[in-house]
Amino acid sequence: MDYAAALPGSLILAVVLVLIVLILIITVTVYYLYKIISSQRGRRHTGPEAVINAIGIATNNIDKNASGFITIDSVSWEAINNGEEPIEKYDKVVVTGRIGLKLMVKKIKK
């Protein structure tokens, strides 16, 4: 009879442990699903088209139809000014296109 009396307490302990494990599994699953879904909301372009419409900063003066250098996300690129006005150092520029590895940019008006 002693053995039968201990069974309900063991059963309650087993149910509590199963519930704790299930809650942990559900929590981890929901967390990873959230991370996967939120990672898909960023910029979807990769490769050459990723820099089109990107904002950069000129690292030197660039005359109209001349080349110079800009940085986008701390990466230096050679750029050609195809805008209507010259670009001065530290001006913000927008990428309008590209030719090979050179970016076509124009100054963002303040």
Short mmCIF file of C-alpha atoms in Angstrom, two decimals:
data_model
loop_
_atom_site.label_atom_id
_atom_site.label_comp_id
_atom_site.label_asym_id
_atom_site.label_seq_id
_atom_site.Cartn_x
_atom_site.Cartn_y
_atom_site.Cartn_z
CA MET A 1 0.00 0.00 0.00
CA ASP A 2 2.90 2.37 0.61
CA TYR A 3 3.86 2.15 -3.01
CA ALA A 4 0.35 3.03 -4.17
CA ALA A 5 0.20 6.06 -1.88
CA ALA A 6 3.42 7.52 -3.38
CA LEU A 7 2.11 7.25 -6.94
CA PRO A 8 -0.12 10.39 -6.96
CA GLY A 9 2.73 12.62 -5.73
CA SER A 10 5.07 11.21 -8.39
CA LEU A 11 2.39 11.72 -11.01
CA ILE A 12 1.96 15.39 -10.04
CA LEU A 13 5.72 15.89 -10.15
CA ALA A 14 5.90 14.29 -13.60
CA VAL A 15 3.06 16.48 -14.92
CA VAL A 16 4.74 19.63 -13.55
CA LEU A 17 8.06 18.67 -15.16
CA VAL A 18 6.37 17.96 -18.50
CA LEU A 19 4.59 21.33 -18.38
CA ILE A 20 7.86 23.15 -17.63
CA VAL A 21 9.61 21.43 -20.53
CA LEU A 22 6.71 22.21 -22.89
CA ILE A 23 6.73 25.88 -21.85
CA LEU A 24 10.49 26.06 -22.49
CA ILE A 25 10.15 24.43 -25.92
CA ILE A 26 7.29 26.76 -26.91
CA THR A 27 9.23 29.82 -25.69
CA VAL A 28 12.35 28.91 -27.65
CA THR A 29 10.30 28.11 -30.77
CA VAL A 30 8.43 31.42 -30.62
CA TYR A 31 11.70 33.32 -30.08
CA TYR A 32 13.38 31.73 -33.13
CA LEU A 33 10.29 32.25 -35.30
CA TYR A 34 10.26 35.92 -34.29
CA LYS A 35 13.96 36.26 -35.18
CA ILE A 36 13.43 34.59 -38.57
CA ILE A 37 10.44 36.77 -39.44
CA SER A 38 12.10 40.01 -38.29
CA SER A 39 15.26 39.24 -40.28
CA GLN A 40 13.19 39.10 -43.47
CA ARG A 41 11.99 42.70 -43.08
CA GLY A 42 15.34 44.35 -43.92
CA ARG A 43 16.71 45.29 -47.32
CA ARG A 44 16.03 42.41 -49.66
CA HIS A 45 18.54 43.26 -52.34
CA THR A 46 22.00 41.80 -52.43
CA GLY A 47 24.78 42.22 -54.92
CA PRO A 48 25.02 45.14 -57.34
CA GLU A 49 21.41 46.32 -57.00
CA ALA A 50 21.79 46.72 -53.22
CA VAL A 51 23.61 50.05 -53.58
CA ILE A 52 21.04 51.71 -55.87
CA ASN A 53 19.24 54.49 -53.91
CA ALA A 54 21.70 54.07 -51.02
CA ILE A 55 22.87 57.19 -49.19
CA GLY A 56 26.60 57.84 -48.96
CA ILE A 57 29.03 60.56 -47.92
CA ALA A 58 31.61 62.10 -50.24
CA THR A 59 35.18 61.66 -49.02
CA ASN A 60 36.56 64.30 -51.40
CA ASN A 61 35.32 67.06 -53.74
CA ILE A 62 33.76 65.71 -56.95
CA ASP A 63 33.17 68.08 -59.86
CA LYS A 64 30.27 67.60 -62.28
CA ASN A 65 30.90 64.54 -64.52
CA ALA A 66 34.14 63.81 -62.63
CA SER A 67 35.03 60.87 -60.44
CA GLY A 68 35.87 60.73 -56.75
CA PHE A 69 35.20 58.57 -53.74
CA ILE A 70 32.26 58.09 -51.41
CA THR A 71 31.56 55.82 -48.45
CA ILE A 72 28.44 53.76 -47.93
CA ASP A 73 28.19 51.84 -44.64
CA SER A 74 31.93 52.44 -44.07
CA VAL A 75 32.84 50.94 -47.47
CA SER A 76 34.69 53.16 -49.93
CA TRP A 77 33.42 53.29 -53.53
CA GLU A 78 34.60 55.13 -56.61
CA ALA A 79 31.81 57.37 -57.83
CA ILE A 80 30.99 59.58 -60.81
CA ASN A 81 29.01 62.75 -60.20
CA ASN A 82 26.14 62.77 -62.73
CA GLY A 83 24.18 65.45 -60.86
CA GLU A 84 23.69 69.09 -61.78
CA GLU A 85 26.07 70.55 -59.19
CA PRO A 86 29.51 69.70 -57.81
CA ILE A 87 29.78 67.61 -54.67
CA GLU A 88 31.89 68.84 -51.78
CA LYS A 89 33.64 66.71 -49.18
CA TYR A 90 31.21 65.38 -46.50
CA ASP A 91 28.11 66.11 -48.65
CA LYS A 92 25.44 63.43 -48.64
CA VAL A 93 24.90 61.75 -52.01
CA VAL A 94 22.43 59.24 -53.38
CA VAL A 95 23.40 56.44 -55.75
CA THR A 96 21.44 56.65 -59.00
CA GLY A 97 23.09 53.80 -60.88
CA ARG A 98 26.35 52.05 -61.54
CA ILE A 99 28.76 51.27 -64.36
CA GLY A 100 30.87 48.28 -63.45
CA LEU A 101 32.29 49.03 -60.01
CA LYS A 102 31.81 52.80 -60.32
CA LEU A 103 28.69 54.28 -58.81
CA MET A 104 26.72 57.07 -60.42
CA VAL A 105 25.80 59.61 -57.71
CA LYS A 106 24.21 62.99 -57.25
CA LYS A 107 24.19 65.41 -54.35
CA ILE A 108 21.22 65.39 -51.99
CA LYS A 109 19.84 68.90 -51.72
CA LYS A 110 19.60 70.20 -48.17
#
